[in-house]
């Protein structure tokens, strides 16, 4: 088995280079506030519109996830813009 694996790895075409995701990837989470004021926890829809607007201004889209959260007056989108 090990010999077959070694032979396969030595042959051209067995190992393909990784494919990178298209476009820029922003690793930093996006934190949004209500025009400098804190959002209330129940203002998630308004916060999402603000976040989508910030991403759109950069020519990107908001990446939402199950980890989006309200934290200290700001809505946090860990996936940021992409």
Coordinates of C-alpha atoms in Angstrom, one line a residue:
X1 CA 0.0 0.0 0.0
X2 CA 2.8 2.4 0.9
X3 CA 4.6 1.7 -2.3
X4 CA 1.4 2.5 -4.3
X5 CA 1.0 5.8 -2.5
X6 CA 4.6 6.8 -3.1
X7 CA 4.2 5.9 -6.8
X8 CA 1.0 7.9 -7.0
X9 CA 2.6 10.9 -5.4
X10 CA 5.6 10.7 -7.7
X11 CA 3.4 10.6 -10.8
X12 CA 2.4 13.9 -12.3
X13 CA -1.3 14.8 -11.8
X14 CA -1.8 12.8 -8.6
X15 CA -1.3 15.9 -6.5
X16 CA -3.3 19.0 -7.5
X17 CA -2.5 22.5 -6.3
X18 CA -5.0 24.0 -3.9
X19 CA -7.6 26.3 -5.3
X20 CA -8.0 29.7 -3.7
X21 CA -11.3 31.3 -3.2
X22 CA -12.1 34.1 -5.7
X23 CA -12.1 37.7 -4.5
X24 CA -10.7 39.3 -1.4
X25 CA -11.3 37.6 1.9
X26 CA -11.7 39.8 5.0
X27 CA -10.9 37.8 8.2
X28 CA -11.7 40.5 10.7
X29 CA -15.2 40.5 12.2
X30 CA -17.5 43.4 11.4
X31 CA -19.0 45.3 14.3
X32 CA -21.8 47.8 13.6
X33 CA -23.4 50.4 15.8
X34 CA -26.4 52.7 15.3
X35 CA -24.7 55.9 14.0
X36 CA -22.2 55.8 16.9
X37 CA -24.9 54.9 19.4
X38 CA -25.5 51.4 20.8
X39 CA -28.1 49.2 19.1
X40 CA -30.7 47.4 21.3
X41 CA -30.6 43.6 21.2
X42 CA -33.9 43.5 19.3
X43 CA -32.7 45.8 16.5
X44 CA -31.0 43.0 14.7
X45 CA -32.7 43.7 11.4
X46 CA -31.6 47.3 11.4
X47 CA -28.1 46.3 12.4
X48 CA -28.0 43.8 9.5
X49 CA -29.0 46.6 7.0
X50 CA -26.2 48.8 8.4
X51 CA -23.7 45.9 8.0
X52 CA -24.9 45.2 4.5
X53 CA -24.5 48.8 3.6
X54 CA -20.9 48.9 5.0
X55 CA -20.0 45.9 3.0
X56 CA -21.7 47.2 -0.2
X57 CA -19.7 50.5 0.2
X58 CA -16.5 48.4 -0.2
X59 CA -18.0 46.4 -3.1
X60 CA -18.4 43.3 -1.0
X61 CA -21.2 41.3 0.6
X62 CA -22.0 40.6 4.2
X63 CA -21.2 37.0 5.2
X64 CA -23.7 36.0 7.9
X65 CA -23.4 33.0 10.0
X66 CA -24.9 31.2 13.0
X67 CA -22.2 33.0 15.1
X68 CA -23.6 36.5 14.5
X69 CA -24.3 38.1 17.9
X70 CA -25.2 41.1 19.9
X71 CA -22.3 42.2 22.1
X72 CA -22.1 45.4 24.2
X73 CA -24.4 47.6 22.1
X74 CA -22.9 46.4 18.8
X75 CA -23.9 43.6 16.4
X76 CA -20.9 41.5 15.5
X77 CA -20.6 39.5 12.2
X78 CA -17.6 37.3 12.7
X79 CA -17.4 36.4 9.0
X80 CA -17.2 40.0 8.0
X81 CA -17.5 41.1 4.4
X82 CA -16.4 39.1 1.3

